[in-house]
Coordinates of C-alpha atoms in Angstrom, one line a residue:
Chain A
M297 CA -5.2 -8.9 13.3
D298 CA -9.3 -10.4 14.1
G299 CA -11.3 -10.8 11.3
L300 CA -8.9 -12.4 9.1
I301 CA -9.8 -15.8 10.3
K302 CA -13.3 -16.5 11.5
M303 CA -14.0 -19.8 13.3
G304 CA -17.6 -20.2 12.9
E305 CA -16.2 -20.0 8.8
I306 CA -13.6 -23.3 8.9
K307 CA -16.3 -25.7 8.6
D308 CA -17.1 -23.7 4.9
Y309 CA -13.6 -24.8 3.7
P310 CA -13.3 -28.8 3.7
S311 CA -9.6 -29.1 2.6
F312 CA -8.3 -26.2 5.0
L313 CA -10.3 -28.5 8.0
A314 CA -8.9 -32.1 6.6
G315 CA -5.4 -30.0 5.8
L316 CA -5.3 -29.0 9.9
I317 CA -6.4 -31.6 11.4
I318 CA -3.4 -33.8 9.8
V319 CA -1.2 -31.4 10.7
L320 CA -2.5 -31.4 14.4
A321 CA -2.0 -35.1 14.7
V322 CA 1.7 -35.0 13.0
V323 CA 2.9 -32.3 15.1
L324 CA 1.0 -34.0 18.4
T325 CA 3.1 -37.3 16.9
A326 CA 6.3 -35.1 17.0
M327 CA 5.5 -34.0 20.4
L328 CA 4.7 -37.4 21.9
A329 CA 6.9 -39.4 20.4
P330 CA 8.9 -40.9 23.7
L331 CA 5.7 -41.5 24.6
I332 CA 4.0 -43.3 21.6
S333 CA 6.6 -44.6 19.9
P334 CA 6.6 -48.7 20.5
Y335 CA 10.2 -49.2 20.2
D336 CA 12.7 -47.3 19.9
P337 CA 13.6 -46.1 16.9
I338 CA 17.6 -45.6 16.6
E339 CA 18.4 -49.4 19.0
Q340 CA 19.7 -52.6 16.8
N341 CA 17.4 -55.8 17.0
M342 CA 19.4 -57.6 14.5
P343 CA 17.3 -61.4 14.8
H344 CA 13.9 -59.0 14.2
A345 CA 15.6 -57.8 11.3
L346 CA 13.1 -57.3 8.0
Q347 CA 10.0 -58.7 9.5
P348 CA 6.9 -57.8 7.6
P349 CA 4.4 -55.7 9.6
S350 CA 2.3 -57.7 12.3
A351 CA 0.6 -57.2 15.5
Y352 CA 4.4 -57.2 17.7
H353 CA 5.3 -54.4 14.8
L354 CA 2.5 -52.9 13.4
L355 CA 4.4 -51.6 9.6
G356 CA 7.0 -54.4 10.3
T357 CA 10.7 -53.7 10.7
D358 CA 14.0 -52.6 8.5
P359 CA 17.1 -54.6 8.1
Y360 CA 18.8 -53.3 11.7
G361 CA 15.6 -55.2 13.3
R362 CA 13.9 -51.7 14.3
D363 CA 10.4 -50.6 14.4
V364 CA 9.7 -49.1 11.3
L365 CA 6.6 -47.5 13.3
S366 CA 8.5 -46.3 15.8
R367 CA 11.2 -44.3 13.2
I368 CA 8.2 -43.0 11.2
I369 CA 7.0 -41.6 14.7
W370 CA 10.3 -40.4 15.7
G371 CA 11.0 -39.2 12.2
A372 CA 8.0 -36.4 12.1
R373 CA 10.3 -34.6 15.0
V374 CA 12.8 -33.4 12.2
S375 CA 10.6 -33.8 9.6
L376 CA 8.3 -30.4 11.4
Y377 CA 12.1 -29.4 12.9
V378 CA 13.1 -28.3 9.0
G379 CA 10.2 -27.5 7.7
L380 CA 8.8 -24.9 10.0
L381 CA 12.3 -23.7 11.0
S382 CA 13.7 -23.0 7.2
A383 CA 9.8 -22.2 6.3
T384 CA 9.8 -19.7 9.4
I385 CA 13.6 -18.4 7.9
A386 CA 12.9 -17.9 4.7
M387 CA 10.1 -15.4 5.8
I388 CA 11.7 -13.5 8.1
V389 CA 14.3 -12.9 5.6
G390 CA 13.0 -13.1 2.2
V391 CA 9.3 -10.7 3.4
P392 CA 11.5 -7.8 4.8
F393 CA 13.9 -7.6 2.1
G394 CA 11.2 -8.0 -0.6
A395 CA 8.9 -6.0 0.3
L396 CA 11.3 -3.2 1.0
A397 CA 12.2 -3.4 -1.9
G398 CA 9.0 -2.7 -3.6
Q399 CA 8.3 0.4 -1.4
L400 CA 11.4 2.2 -2.5
G401 CA 11.4 1.3 -6.0
G402 CA 14.6 1.9 -8.5
I403 CA 18.0 0.6 -7.8
A404 CA 17.2 -1.2 -4.5
D405 CA 14.6 -2.7 -6.7
A406 CA 16.2 -3.6 -9.8
L407 CA 19.1 -5.0 -7.7
L408 CA 17.2 -7.4 -5.5
S409 CA 15.1 -8.7 -8.3
R410 CA 18.1 -9.5 -10.5
V411 CA 19.2 -11.6 -7.5
I412 CA 16.1 -13.5 -6.9
D413 CA 15.8 -13.9 -10.5
I414 CA 19.4 -15.7 -10.7
M415 CA 18.7 -17.9 -7.6
L416 CA 14.9 -19.0 -8.6
S417 CA 16.3 -19.9 -12.0
F418 CA 17.9 -22.9 -9.6
P419 CA 15.6 -25.6 -8.5
G420 CA 15.5 -25.4 -5.2
I421 CA 16.8 -29.0 -3.9
I422 CA 19.7 -28.3 -6.7
L423 CA 20.6 -25.0 -4.5
A424 CA 20.1 -26.9 -1.2
I425 CA 22.5 -29.7 -2.8
V426 CA 24.9 -27.3 -3.0
V427 CA 24.6 -25.1 0.2
M428 CA 25.3 -28.5 2.1
S429 CA 28.1 -30.2 0.4
I430 CA 29.8 -26.6 0.8
L431 CA 28.6 -26.6 4.9
G432 CA 28.7 -30.1 5.4
Q433 CA 25.8 -32.6 6.6
S434 CA 23.2 -31.7 9.6
V435 CA 20.3 -31.0 10.5
D436 CA 20.9 -27.5 11.2
N437 CA 22.9 -27.2 8.1
T438 CA 19.9 -28.5 6.4
V439 CA 17.8 -25.7 7.6
L440 CA 20.0 -23.5 6.6
A441 CA 20.3 -25.0 3.0
I442 CA 16.6 -24.9 2.6
S443 CA 15.9 -21.9 3.6
L444 CA 18.5 -20.2 1.6
A445 CA 16.7 -21.9 -1.1
M446 CA 13.8 -20.5 -0.1
I447 CA 13.8 -16.4 0.3
P448 CA 13.8 -15.8 -3.2
R449 CA 9.8 -17.4 -3.0
F450 CA 9.6 -14.9 0.0
A451 CA 10.8 -12.0 -1.2
R452 CA 9.5 -11.9 -4.7
L453 CA 5.8 -12.2 -3.5
A454 CA 6.1 -9.6 -0.9
R455 CA 8.0 -7.0 -3.6
G456 CA 4.9 -8.0 -6.1
E457 CA 2.5 -7.2 -3.0
A458 CA 4.0 -4.5 -1.7
L459 CA 5.1 -2.4 -5.3
Q460 CA 0.9 -2.0 -5.6
L461 CA 0.2 -1.5 -1.8
S462 CA 3.3 1.4 -2.1
V463 CA 1.1 3.2 -4.5
Q464 CA -1.9 2.9 -2.6
E465 CA -3.4 6.4 -1.4
Y466 CA -3.2 4.8 2.4
V467 CA 0.3 5.0 2.0
Q468 CA 0.9 7.8 0.7
A469 CA -1.3 10.1 3.3
A470 CA 1.4 8.2 6.2
K471 CA 4.4 9.8 3.7
A472 CA 2.4 13.6 3.4
S473 CA 2.5 13.3 7.5
G474 CA 6.3 12.5 7.0
A475 CA 6.0 9.0 8.2
G476 CA 9.6 7.6 7.5
N477 CA 10.3 3.9 4.8
L478 CA 10.5 1.7 7.8
D479 CA 7.3 3.6 9.4
I480 CA 5.5 2.9 6.5
L481 CA 7.1 -1.1 6.5
V482 CA 6.0 -2.0 9.5
H483 CA 2.7 0.0 10.2
H484 CA 0.6 -0.3 6.1
I485 CA 2.9 -3.2 4.1
L486 CA 3.5 -5.7 6.7
P487 CA 0.4 -5.8 8.2
N488 CA -1.6 -5.6 4.2
I489 CA 0.8 -8.5 3.0
L490 CA 0.2 -10.5 5.5
S491 CA -2.5 -13.1 3.9
P492 CA -0.6 -13.8 1.0
I493 CA 2.3 -14.5 3.1
L494 CA 0.6 -17.1 5.3
V495 CA -0.7 -18.7 2.3
Q496 CA 3.0 -18.9 0.7
Y497 CA 4.3 -19.9 4.1
S498 CA 1.8 -22.7 4.5
L499 CA 3.1 -23.9 1.2
S500 CA 6.9 -23.5 2.0
I501 CA 6.9 -25.9 5.0
G502 CA 5.3 -29.0 2.7
S503 CA 7.9 -28.0 0.6
A504 CA 10.3 -27.6 3.0
I505 CA 9.7 -30.9 4.2
M506 CA 10.1 -32.6 0.5
I507 CA 13.4 -31.2 0.4
E508 CA 14.2 -32.2 3.5
A509 CA 13.4 -35.6 2.6
G510 CA 15.0 -35.2 -0.9
L511 CA 18.5 -34.4 0.8
S512 CA 18.3 -37.2 3.2
F513 CA 17.3 -39.4 0.4
I514 CA 20.5 -39.0 -1.4
G515 CA 22.5 -39.0 1.4
L516 CA 23.0 -35.7 2.4
G517 CA 20.5 -34.8 4.8
V518 CA 20.1 -35.9 8.2
Q519 CA 22.3 -38.8 8.8
P520 CA 21.9 -42.6 10.4
P521 CA 20.5 -43.4 12.4
T522 CA 19.3 -40.1 13.2
P523 CA 15.2 -41.4 12.5
S524 CA 13.9 -39.2 9.1
W525 CA 11.5 -39.7 6.3
G526 CA 14.0 -39.0 4.0
E527 CA 16.8 -41.6 5.1
M528 CA 14.3 -44.3 5.5
L529 CA 13.3 -44.0 2.0
S530 CA 16.8 -44.6 0.9
L531 CA 17.4 -47.5 3.3
G532 CA 14.3 -49.0 1.9
R533 CA 15.0 -48.3 -1.7
Q534 CA 17.5 -51.7 -1.6
Y535 CA 14.7 -53.7 -0.5
L536 CA 12.1 -52.3 -2.6
Y537 CA 11.5 -56.1 -3.8
T538 CA 11.3 -58.4 -0.7
A539 CA 10.6 -55.7 2.0
P540 CA 8.4 -52.9 0.3
W541 CA 6.9 -51.5 3.6
L542 CA 10.3 -50.0 4.4
S543 CA 9.8 -47.1 1.6
L544 CA 5.7 -47.8 1.6
F545 CA 5.2 -46.3 5.4
P546 CA 7.6 -43.3 4.9
G547 CA 6.9 -42.2 2.0
L548 CA 3.1 -42.1 2.9
A549 CA 4.1 -40.2 6.5
I550 CA 5.7 -37.7 3.1
M551 CA 2.7 -37.7 1.3
L552 CA 0.2 -37.4 4.0
T553 CA 2.4 -34.8 5.7
V554 CA 3.0 -32.6 2.5
L555 CA -0.7 -33.1 1.5
A556 CA -1.4 -31.4 5.0
F557 CA 0.3 -28.5 4.6
N558 CA -0.9 -27.8 0.8
L559 CA -4.3 -28.2 2.0
L560 CA -4.1 -26.0 4.7
G561 CA -2.1 -23.4 2.4
D562 CA -5.0 -23.9 -0.6
G563 CA -8.1 -23.9 2.3
L564 CA -6.2 -20.5 3.8
R565 CA -6.1 -18.7 0.4
D566 CA -9.5 -19.6 -0.2
M567 CA -10.6 -18.2 3.2
L568 CA -8.1 -14.8 3.2
D569 CA -9.3 -13.8 -0.6
P570 CA -12.6 -11.9 0.0
R571 CA -12.8 -12.8 -4.1
L572 CA -13.3 -16.3 -3.2
K573 CA -16.1 -15.9 -0.3
R574 CA -18.7 -18.3 -0.5
V575 CA -21.8 -16.7 -0.1
Chain B
M613 CA -8.7 44.8 1.6
G614 CA -11.0 44.6 -0.3
T615 CA -12.0 42.1 -2.6
E616 CA -10.5 43.8 -5.5
S617 CA -6.7 43.5 -4.5
R618 CA -7.5 40.1 -3.0
A619 CA -6.1 37.9 -6.5
T620 CA -3.2 39.9 -6.4
Y621 CA -2.6 40.3 -2.8
T622 CA 1.4 39.8 -2.4
G623 CA 1.7 40.8 1.3
N624 CA 4.6 39.2 3.8
D625 CA 1.7 37.1 5.5
S626 CA 0.8 34.7 3.2
L627 CA 0.7 31.5 4.7
L628 CA 1.9 29.2 1.7
R629 CA 3.9 30.8 -1.4
I630 CA 4.9 28.8 -4.3
E631 CA 7.2 29.6 -6.6
D632 CA 7.6 28.7 -10.3
L633 CA 6.9 25.4 -9.4
K634 CA 7.9 22.6 -12.1
M635 CA 7.2 18.6 -11.7
Y636 CA 8.3 17.0 -14.8
F637 CA 8.0 13.0 -15.3
K638 CA 10.3 11.5 -17.5
E639 CA 8.2 9.4 -20.5
G640 CA 10.8 7.8 -22.4
K641 CA 12.9 9.8 -23.8
K642 CA 10.4 12.8 -23.1
Y643 CA 8.9 15.0 -20.0
L644 CA 5.9 15.0 -19.5
K645 CA 5.3 19.0 -17.4
A646 CA 2.9 17.8 -15.2
V647 CA 3.2 21.1 -13.6
D648 CA 4.9 23.7 -15.5
G649 CA 6.0 27.1 -13.5
V650 CA 3.4 27.5 -11.0
T651 CA 3.3 30.4 -8.8
L652 CA 0.8 30.5 -6.5
E653 CA -0.2 32.9 -3.2
I654 CA -1.8 31.8 -0.4
E655 CA -3.5 34.1 2.9
D656 CA -3.5 32.9 6.4
G657 CA -7.1 32.2 6.6
E658 CA -8.3 32.1 3.3
S659 CA -9.9 28.9 1.0
L660 CA -7.7 29.1 -2.3
C661 CA -9.9 26.7 -5.4
L662 CA -7.7 25.1 -8.2
V663 CA -10.2 23.6 -10.5
G664 CA -9.1 22.6 -13.8
E665 CA -9.9 19.4 -16.3
S666 CA -8.4 16.4 -15.5
G667 CA -5.0 15.7 -16.0
C668 CA -4.1 19.7 -16.0
G669 CA -1.5 19.1 -13.3
K670 CA -3.9 19.9 -10.3
S671 CA -3.7 16.9 -8.0
T672 CA 0.2 16.7 -8.8
L673 CA 0.8 20.6 -7.9
L674 CA -0.5 19.6 -4.1
K675 CA 0.8 16.3 -3.8
C676 CA 4.2 18.5 -4.6
V677 CA 2.6 20.6 -1.3
A678 CA 1.8 17.5 0.6
G679 CA 5.4 16.6 -0.2
I680 CA 4.5 13.1 -1.6
L681 CA 6.1 14.0 -4.9
K682 CA 9.9 16.2 -5.0
P683 CA 9.3 18.6 -7.4
T684 CA 11.6 19.1 -10.2
S685 CA 12.6 23.0 -9.3
G686 CA 10.7 25.8 -7.6
K687 CA 9.9 26.4 -4.2
I688 CA 7.6 25.8 -1.7
I689 CA 7.8 28.7 1.3
F690 CA 5.5 27.8 3.7
Q691 CA 5.7 30.1 6.7
G692 CA 9.0 31.2 5.6
Q693 CA 10.5 28.1 5.4
D694 CA 11.3 26.2 2.1
L695 CA 10.0 23.3 2.1
T696 CA 11.6 21.9 -0.4
K697 CA 15.0 22.6 1.4
L698 CA 14.6 21.1 4.7
K699 CA 15.4 18.1 5.6
G700 CA 14.8 15.4 8.8
R701 CA 13.0 16.8 12.0
K702 CA 12.8 20.1 10.2
L703 CA 10.8 19.0 7.7
L704 CA 8.7 16.5 10.6
K705 CA 7.9 19.8 12.0
A706 CA 7.0 21.9 8.9
R707 CA 4.4 19.0 7.6
R708 CA 2.7 18.3 10.6
K709 CA 1.0 22.4 9.8
I710 CA -0.2 20.9 6.3
Q711 CA -2.5 17.9 6.4
L712 CA -3.9 16.2 3.0
I713 CA -7.0 14.8 2.2
F714 CA -7.5 12.5 -0.3
Q715 CA -10.6 12.3 -2.8
N716 CA -11.3 8.7 -2.2
P717 CA -12.3 7.8 1.3
Y718 CA -12.7 3.9 0.3
A719 CA -8.4 4.0 -0.8
S720 CA -7.3 6.6 1.7
L721 CA -7.9 4.9 4.7
D722 CA -5.6 1.3 5.5
P723 CA -8.1 -1.4 5.9
R724 CA -5.6 -3.3 8.2
M725 CA -6.2 -0.3 10.9
K726 CA -9.0 0.4 13.3
I727 CA -10.4 3.9 12.9
I728 CA -8.7 5.0 16.2
D729 CA -5.2 4.0 15.0
I730 CA -5.9 5.8 11.3
V731 CA -6.7 9.2 13.2
A732 CA -3.8 8.6 15.4
E733 CA -1.3 8.3 13.0
P734 CA 0.2 11.3 12.0
L735 CA 0.2 12.2 15.8
R736 CA 2.2 8.6 15.8
I737 CA 4.7 9.7 13.6
Q738 CA 4.9 13.3 14.9
G739 CA 5.5 11.2 18.2
V740 CA 3.1 11.6 20.2
P741 CA 2.8 9.1 23.4
K742 CA 0.2 6.2 22.6
D743 CA -2.3 7.5 26.1
E744 CA -2.0 11.2 24.9
R745 CA -2.7 10.2 20.8
R746 CA -5.6 8.2 21.4
K747 CA -6.9 10.7 23.8
I748 CA -6.5 13.0 20.8
A749 CA -8.0 10.6 18.3
V750 CA -11.1 10.0 20.1
E751 CA -11.9 13.9 20.6
T752 CA -11.0 14.5 16.9
L753 CA -13.4 12.1 16.0
R754 CA -16.1 13.6 18.2
E755 CA -15.3 16.5 16.4
V756 CA -15.7 15.2 13.4
G757 CA -19.2 14.2 13.8
L758 CA -18.1 11.2 14.7
P759 CA -20.2 8.6 17.4
P760 CA -19.1 7.0 19.6
G761 CA -18.0 3.1 19.5
V762 CA -16.8 4.4 15.8
E763 CA -13.2 4.5 17.2
N764 CA -13.0 0.5 17.2
K765 CA -14.1 -0.1 13.9
Y766 CA -12.4 -1.0 10.7
P767 CA -12.9 1.1 7.6
H768 CA -14.9 -1.6 5.6
Q769 CA -17.6 -1.5 8.9
L770 CA -18.3 2.4 7.6
S771 CA -20.1 4.4 5.0
G772 CA -18.5 6.7 2.6
G773 CA -19.1 10.0 4.3
M774 CA -18.5 8.5 7.1
R775 CA -15.2 7.4 5.9
Q776 CA -14.4 10.7 4.4
R777 CA -15.3 12.1 8.1
V778 CA -12.6 9.9 9.0
A779 CA -9.9 11.5 7.0
I780 CA -11.1 14.8 8.1
A781 CA -10.2 13.8 11.6
R782 CA -7.2 12.4 10.5
A783 CA -6.0 15.4 9.0
L784 CA -7.2 17.6 11.9
S785 CA -5.9 15.0 14.3
V786 CA -2.7 17.1 14.6
K787 CA -4.0 20.8 14.2
P788 CA -2.5 21.9 10.6
K789 CA -2.7 25.3 9.9
L790 CA -2.9 24.5 6.0
V791 CA -5.4 21.4 4.9
L792 CA -4.7 20.4 1.0
A793 CA -8.1 18.6 0.1
D794 CA -8.0 16.2 -3.8
E795 CA -11.5 17.0 -4.6
P796 CA -13.2 15.4 -1.5
T797 CA -16.6 15.1 -2.0
S798 CA -16.2 13.5 -6.1
A799 CA -16.2 10.2 -4.5
L800 CA -19.4 10.7 -2.5
D801 CA -23.0 10.7 -3.0
V802 CA -24.2 13.8 -3.8
S803 CA -26.6 13.4 -0.6
V804 CA -23.4 13.1 2.1
Q805 CA -21.7 16.1 0.1
A806 CA -22.8 18.7 1.6
G807 CA -22.5 17.2 4.8
I808 CA -18.9 17.2 4.1
L809 CA -18.8 20.7 2.9
N810 CA -20.6 21.8 5.6
L811 CA -18.4 20.1 8.2
M812 CA -15.0 21.7 6.7
K813 CA -16.8 24.7 6.4
R814 CA -17.1 24.9 10.1
L815 CA -13.8 23.8 10.7
Q816 CA -12.2 26.4 9.0
R817 CA -14.1 29.1 11.2
D818 CA -13.2 26.8 14.4
Y819 CA -9.3 25.8 13.8
G820 CA -8.6 29.2 12.1
L821 CA -7.7 26.9 9.3
T822 CA -6.4 28.1 4.9
Y823 CA -7.5 25.3 2.6
L824 CA -6.0 24.9 -0.8
F825 CA -8.7 22.8 -2.4
V826 CA -8.8 21.0 -5.9
T827 CA -11.8 20.6 -7.6
H828 CA -13.7 20.4 -11.2
D829 CA -16.6 20.8 -9.2
M830 CA -18.3 24.5 -9.3
G831 CA -20.9 24.1 -7.3
V832 CA -18.4 23.2 -4.9
V833 CA -15.9 26.5 -6.0
R834 CA -19.1 28.7 -5.3
Y835 CA -19.6 26.6 -1.6
I836 CA -16.5 26.5 -0.2
C837 CA -13.9 29.2 -1.7
E838 CA -13.2 32.4 -2.1
R839 CA -10.2 32.5 -4.6
V840 CA -10.0 30.5 -7.6
A841 CA -7.0 29.8 -9.4
V842 CA -8.0 28.2 -12.8
M843 CA -5.0 25.6 -14.2
Y844 CA -4.3 24.7 -17.5
L845 CA -2.1 22.0 -18.5
G846 CA 0.8 22.7 -16.0
K847 CA 0.3 26.3 -16.3
I848 CA -2.1 28.5 -13.8
A849 CA -4.5 30.4 -16.7
E850 CA -6.2 33.1 -14.3
V851 CA -6.0 33.8 -10.3
A852 CA -9.2 35.5 -9.3
S853 CA -11.7 36.0 -6.4
K854 CA -15.0 34.2 -6.3
K855 CA -16.9 36.7 -7.0
Q856 CA -15.0 37.9 -9.9
L857 CA -14.6 34.7 -11.6
F858 CA -18.2 33.8 -12.1
N859 CA -19.5 37.4 -13.0
S860 CA -17.0 38.0 -15.3
P861 CA -14.4 35.2 -16.6
L862 CA -11.1 36.7 -18.5
H863 CA -9.6 34.2 -19.7
P864 CA -11.0 32.1 -22.6
Y865 CA -10.4 29.1 -20.9
T866 CA -12.3 30.0 -18.0
Q867 CA -15.1 31.2 -19.7
A868 CA -15.4 27.5 -21.3
L869 CA -14.8 26.1 -18.0
L870 CA -18.2 28.1 -16.7
N871 CA -19.8 27.2 -19.4
S872 CA -19.9 23.5 -19.0
V873 CA -21.8 24.3 -15.8
P874 CA -25.8 23.7 -16.7
I875 CA -27.6 26.7 -15.2
P876 CA -30.8 26.0 -14.3
D877 CA -32.5 28.9 -15.2
P878 CA -32.8 28.9 -19.0
S879 CA -33.2 32.6 -19.1
K880 CA -29.6 33.3 -16.7
R881 CA -28.0 31.3 -19.2
K882 CA -25.2 33.7 -20.8
R883 CA -24.2 32.6 -24.1
R884 CA -20.2 31.5 -24.5
P885 CA -18.6 30.0 -27.0
P886 CA -18.1 26.2 -25.9
L887 CA -14.6 24.6 -25.6
K888 CA -14.1 22.1 -28.9
G889 CA -11.8 19.2 -28.8
E890 CA -9.7 17.5 -26.0
L891 CA -7.0 18.4 -23.7
P892 CA -3.9 18.3 -25.7
D893 CA -1.4 15.4 -25.3
P894 CA 0.6 16.6 -22.2
L895 CA 3.7 15.3 -23.5
N896 CA 3.6 17.8 -26.6
P897 CA 1.8 20.6 -25.3
P898 CA 1.5 23.6 -28.0
S899 CA 3.7 26.2 -28.9
G900 CA 2.8 29.5 -27.0
C901 CA -0.2 29.4 -25.0
R902 CA -1.3 26.1 -24.1
F903 CA -5.0 26.8 -24.9
H904 CA -4.7 28.0 -28.2
T905 CA -5.8 25.5 -29.8
R906 CA -9.3 24.7 -28.0
C907 CA -9.4 29.1 -27.7
P908 CA -12.1 30.6 -30.1
Y909 CA -10.1 34.1 -30.4
A910 CA -6.9 32.5 -31.1
T911 CA -4.9 34.8 -32.9
E912 CA -1.2 34.2 -35.1
K913 CA 0.8 35.7 -31.7
C914 CA -1.4 33.0 -29.2
G915 CA 0.7 30.3 -31.5
K916 CA 4.0 32.0 -31.5
E917 CA 4.2 33.7 -27.7
E918 CA 3.7 31.7 -24.3
P919 CA 1.6 34.6 -22.5
Q920 CA 2.5 36.0 -19.3
L921 CA 0.3 35.4 -15.8
L922 CA 0.1 39.1 -15.7
P923 CA -2.2 41.6 -12.9
K924 CA -5.5 42.9 -15.1
N925 CA -8.5 44.4 -12.7
G926 CA -7.4 42.8 -9.3
R927 CA -6.7 39.4 -10.7
L928 CA -4.0 37.8 -12.9
V929 CA -4.3 36.4 -16.4
A930 CA -2.3 34.8 -19.0
C931 CA -3.7 35.9 -21.9
H932 CA -2.2 37.9 -24.9
L933 CA -5.7 39.4 -26.1
V934 CA -7.3 40.1 -22.2
N935 CA -3.3 41.8 -21.5
Q936 CA -3.5 43.7 -24.8
D937 CA -6.3 45.9 -23.6

């Protein structure tokens, strides 16, 4: 693994660095939420409802008098939890299946490829909506629905890469020595497809956060009063003219976080691709 | 046993006997007969060169023996066991005695693995414990002439010659009987080719290895081989000892092949008919003798009847002209 990323090189990739800094900031915010959030994110405080941003409530308050900043800070937890967990599950399930299919070829590959094609023909959010309406609403079901929607991306990527690798001479050498398919998968295919998978992983976290926000926005995701950025947007939609801060700030939070993960992914791709290496 | 009898030798102690091996690939509705009924014997401790033009099926034959490809039909009998019939642990055990060296050391080493793990890989597959296989790997790296410290490097940090030494060490680590080499020097600079060939010759002596060498480089044939099998379009054209082959090639294709080797001294150049045309499409191989379309001596019979590989003056030749007189 060493040699994949050199610490001294990071400064040559400003987009990666920017993404990394924002992601770290979001992660820290989520971890330190109980310490840094100025108010309770759930407790209602009707006399202070719908206040614009002020010194007391930096980002204003919502129709129930809850502090928007506090809810954004706590909402980061939900977004990161759903984003990280669903991208991770999708990767862990999708990559071995796809890689094995690409490596084996034949009927196994044809079968899996068709399943992937079918799943990819649905937009991720539609697939997630269907799954959510079947499973019912909870944070963990949201994770399940999103990871299910993202498995085919990983499977297809891993399949393509494994297909190329399986004809490499070092794979044939292992085969000639009597290595089984699983041995080749673990020792040769997976380590060599790690870089594109890592890039896909980072980009997927961003889109998982988007899908979660979308689900919560239409009321299928995380349920109130649990603070979630998508749910905040949904609430703010009704007050778009009278209290724009309600939707503006959660929207910014989503945008910034997704952007950060995308920058991270793009940066990783540049860093890991030797053809794009800067001299 | 004299040189004359070597080529046709069919004793019981042959290490590897390939019997009527066929390897067909399906191309649309037709079959590409890459290897079409090859019978070949390799004696314990010898080195046999398999020569021929690109696309004649020599690498495919090697891959069948190595177990990378599953032959369409035929037998591969190694130390008395038919490898095409073995399965599971028995096959794994037999495989240990057969190792392969590839043509391109830039493609045959996993770029994400350390040298020590590459060399130890066949041992790992055979189930040798980690400490032991690492010890053997380091010893083997010294044996092929690589300096200490190389074991913790990655392939991209090594030169082509060093990489090929790593590939040789990988083959050697399990103490094989038979080493299959697929043009092991053709991807290397001329200056390092001799070093690799010398190493392979020394290892053959020290470890009692048997080589099946695929090459199209006649210089390599001269240097390393004792016997030569000439292949043309999936079939064996001639099998002879090196001396016989270079001094008096019998098959017209062998003659043409040798004619393509430049000879520095003009006075020593012999007049042999040059080879005309390209290798025919293997999907539509010519009828009768497969070489008749390019053969300067071809008769009517050659286009109709397929010649058999028959003994002639202590060697095997598949040619109507040679076999009739």
